[in-house]
Amino acid sequence: DTHTDVKNKPEISSGTPFGKLLREGFLRGEGFTKIGFHSNLNIKQDIDFQHQQQAHVVPLAQVQKDGMAHYLSRALARATATGPAFVSFDTDGCAEAYGPAVSAPIADGSTPRQAVEIAFMAGQHGQVRLFEVVELNLTYDRDNQTARLAATIFTAFLTGVAGSLLKQKQS
């Protein structure tokens, strides 16, 4: 996700869900990782809040430098250390060239290849019980481009799950 989504506001919006989950104790800070956010598109107060919660934050620049698998494998290990976990993929984390139908498009974001890698790895991990693709705004879609991207991401997750189940069955 490009944004921290931890704003502390009474109304629920796309900018508040993870803040609410952390503040209300539904997420453990040490098990929460935000991968691919843009430090120049988020306020210091929100980034500081994540650090206060002992959450892990990985800017997109680090992901582009070190690779998605490096950070996602660590995040999944932390998230599942005490039980099942969920992965939320925000379509506005993808560059606008690949996914224009989002509420807050950006020029520099993840590629479809990185998005598919995230989803597939999450699906392969036996402790991921929920995978969601969020913030798709079809009002702004061009030729269903972003809808197809979201479907491809979700299909990659299901492919990872199927492969994991097949591997377990063969063991």
C-alpha positions as a Python dict, from the first residue, in 0.01 Angstrom:
ca = {
    (1, 'D'): (0, 0, 0),
    (2, 'T'): (117, 349, -79),
    (3, 'H'): (-44, 494, 234),
    (4, 'T'): (-20, 406, 602),
    (5, 'D'): (-400, 388, 649),
    (6, 'V'): (-364, 451, 1024),
    (7, 'K'): (-536, 789, 1055),
    (8, 'N'): (-713, 845, 1387),
    (9, 'K'): (-1054, 973, 1277),
    (10, 'P'): (-1401, 879, 1403),
    (11, 'E'): (-1537, 809, 1054),
    (12, 'I'): (-1426, 496, 871),
    (13, 'S'): (-1246, 562, 544),
    (14, 'S'): (-974, 408, 331),
    (15, 'G'): (-723, 598, 546),
    (16, 'T'): (-829, 452, 882),
    (17, 'P'): (-864, 70, 885),
    (18, 'F'): (-524, -37, 1011),
    (19, 'G'): (-512, 240, 1269),
    (20, 'K'): (-847, 124, 1404),
    (21, 'L'): (-736, -240, 1411),
    (22, 'L'): (-414, -150, 1593),
    (23, 'R'): (-580, 90, 1839),
    (24, 'E'): (-858, -156, 1922),
    (25, 'G'): (-617, -447, 1974),
    (26, 'F'): (-727, -662, 1679),
    (27, 'L'): (-375, -641, 1533),
    (28, 'R'): (-50, -677, 1722),
    (29, 'G'): (192, -404, 1621),
    (30, 'E'): (488, -641, 1614),
    (31, 'G'): (298, -868, 1374),
    (32, 'F'): (194, -584, 1143),
    (33, 'T'): (403, -485, 842),
    (34, 'K'): (331, -211, 588),
    (35, 'I'): (524, -280, 267),
    (36, 'G'): (571, -34, -18),
    (37, 'F'): (446, 289, 135),
    (38, 'H'): (568, 627, 13),
    (39, 'S'): (720, 833, 289),
    (40, 'N'): (651, 1154, 93),
    (41, 'L'): (276, 1074, 69),
    (42, 'N'): (223, 1012, 441),
    (43, 'I'): (243, 1241, 738),
    (44, 'K'): (510, 1194, 1003),
    (45, 'Q'): (245, 1148, 1274),
    (46, 'D'): (109, 835, 1099),
    (47, 'I'): (455, 689, 1044),
    (48, 'D'): (545, 762, 1408),
    (49, 'F'): (223, 592, 1523),
    (50, 'Q'): (325, 273, 1344),
    (51, 'H'): (668, 283, 1508),
    (52, 'Q'): (505, 339, 1850),
    (53, 'Q'): (297, 25, 1785),
    (54, 'Q'): (621, -165, 1703),
    (55, 'A'): (492, -218, 1350),
    (56, 'H'): (736, -271, 1066),
    (57, 'V'): (731, -20, 782),
    (58, 'V'): (912, -75, 454),
    (59, 'P'): (918, 210, 203),
    (60, 'L'): (878, 128, -166),
    (61, 'A'): (1236, 241, -231),
    (62, 'Q'): (1362, -42, -7),
    (63, 'V'): (1136, -295, -178),
    (64, 'Q'): (1263, -186, -519),
    (65, 'K'): (1622, -217, -395),
    (66, 'D'): (1607, -546, -204),
    (67, 'G'): (1313, -727, -366),
    (68, 'M'): (960, -805, -254),
    (69, 'A'): (1031, -1164, -147),
    (70, 'H'): (1288, -1044, 108),
    (71, 'Y'): (1040, -825, 295),
    (72, 'L'): (728, -1032, 246),
    (73, 'S'): (883, -1352, 382),
    (74, 'R'): (987, -1164, 697),
    (75, 'A'): (644, -1003, 729),
    (76, 'L'): (465, -1335, 694),
    (77, 'A'): (691, -1495, 956),
    (78, 'R'): (616, -1214, 1204),
    (79, 'A'): (245, -1209, 1128),
    (80, 'T'): (203, -1584, 1174),
    (81, 'A'): (430, -1623, 1478),
    (82, 'T'): (128, -1659, 1706),
    (83, 'G'): (-134, -1797, 1467),
    (84, 'P'): (-321, -1723, 1147),
    (85, 'A'): (-280, -1395, 963),
    (86, 'F'): (-431, -1189, 685),
    (87, 'V'): (-276, -1004, 394),
    (88, 'S'): (-436, -693, 251),
    (89, 'F'): (-327, -579, -94),
    (90, 'D'): (-419, -222, -177),
    (91, 'T'): (-444, -163, -551),
    (92, 'D'): (-325, 196, -512),
    (93, 'G'): (14, 45, -431),
    (94, 'C'): (51, -36, -800),
    (95, 'A'): (178, 227, -1040),
    (96, 'E'): (-103, 413, -1213),
    (97, 'A'): (16, 287, -1552),
    (98, 'Y'): (-94, -64, -1444),
    (99, 'G'): (-390, 20, -1223),
    (100, 'P'): (-552, 356, -1290),
    (101, 'A'): (-884, 282, -1118),
    (102, 'V'): (-789, 361, -760),
    (103, 'S'): (-888, 642, -529),
    (104, 'A'): (-533, 777, -497),
    (105, 'P'): (-329, 692, -809),
    (106, 'I'): (49, 731, -807),
    (107, 'A'): (308, 727, -1083),
    (108, 'D'): (569, 524, -894),
    (109, 'G'): (439, 205, -741),
    (110, 'S'): (459, -170, -756),
    (111, 'T'): (449, -357, -1083),
    (112, 'P'): (197, -630, -1165),
    (113, 'R'): (484, -882, -1131),
    (114, 'Q'): (548, -767, -774),
    (115, 'A'): (175, -775, -696),
    (116, 'V'): (145, -1131, -826),
    (117, 'E'): (455, -1231, -627),
    (118, 'I'): (299, -1095, -307),
    (119, 'A'): (-28, -1277, -367),
    (120, 'F'): (133, -1606, -465),
    (121, 'M'): (366, -1607, -163),
    (122, 'A'): (75, -1524, 68),
    (123, 'G'): (-124, -1811, -82),
    (124, 'Q'): (163, -2055, -36),
    (125, 'H'): (191, -1968, 331),
    (126, 'G'): (-34, -2206, 521),
    (127, 'Q'): (-118, -1958, 797),
    (128, 'V'): (-265, -1684, 576),
    (129, 'R'): (-641, -1723, 628),
    (130, 'L'): (-761, -1404, 461),
    (131, 'F'): (-636, -1228, 152),
    (132, 'E'): (-808, -917, 27),
    (133, 'V'): (-763, -685, -269),
    (134, 'V'): (-891, -340, -175),
    (135, 'E'): (-938, 18, -296),
    (136, 'L'): (-1042, -66, -648),
    (137, 'N'): (-1252, 220, -785),
    (138, 'L'): (-1419, 101, -1107),
    (139, 'T'): (-1552, 450, -1180),
    (140, 'Y'): (-1201, 538, -1302),
    (141, 'D'): (-1116, 214, -1481),
    (142, 'R'): (-1004, 209, -1844),
    (143, 'D'): (-1117, -98, -2038),
    (144, 'N'): (-1136, -296, -1710),
    (145, 'Q'): (-758, -270, -1680),
    (146, 'T'): (-754, -238, -1301),
    (147, 'A'): (-1031, -493, -1254),
    (148, 'R'): (-824, -744, -1454),
    (149, 'L'): (-518, -659, -1245),
    (150, 'A'): (-715, -718, -923),
    (151, 'A'): (-847, -1048, -1060),
    (152, 'T'): (-495, -1153, -1159),
    (153, 'I'): (-367, -1071, -810),
    (154, 'F'): (-643, -1270, -644),
    (155, 'T'): (-593, -1561, -885),
    (156, 'A'): (-224, -1566, -795),
    (157, 'F'): (-322, -1599, -428),
    (158, 'L'): (-554, -1890, -508),
    (159, 'T'): (-281, -2052, -719),
    (160, 'G'): (-46, -2031, -423),
    (161, 'V'): (-310, -2187, -195),
    (162, 'A'): (-374, -2468, -444),
    (163, 'G'): (-3, -2540, -477),
    (164, 'S'): (40, -2546, -102),
    (165, 'L'): (-255, -2784, -57),
    (166, 'L'): (-127, -3012, -334),
    (167, 'K'): (217, -3019, -174),
    (168, 'Q'): (62, -3110, 164),
    (169, 'K'): (-145, -3383, 5),
    (170, 'Q'): (163, -3533, -162),
    (171, 'S'): (358, -3535, 165),
}
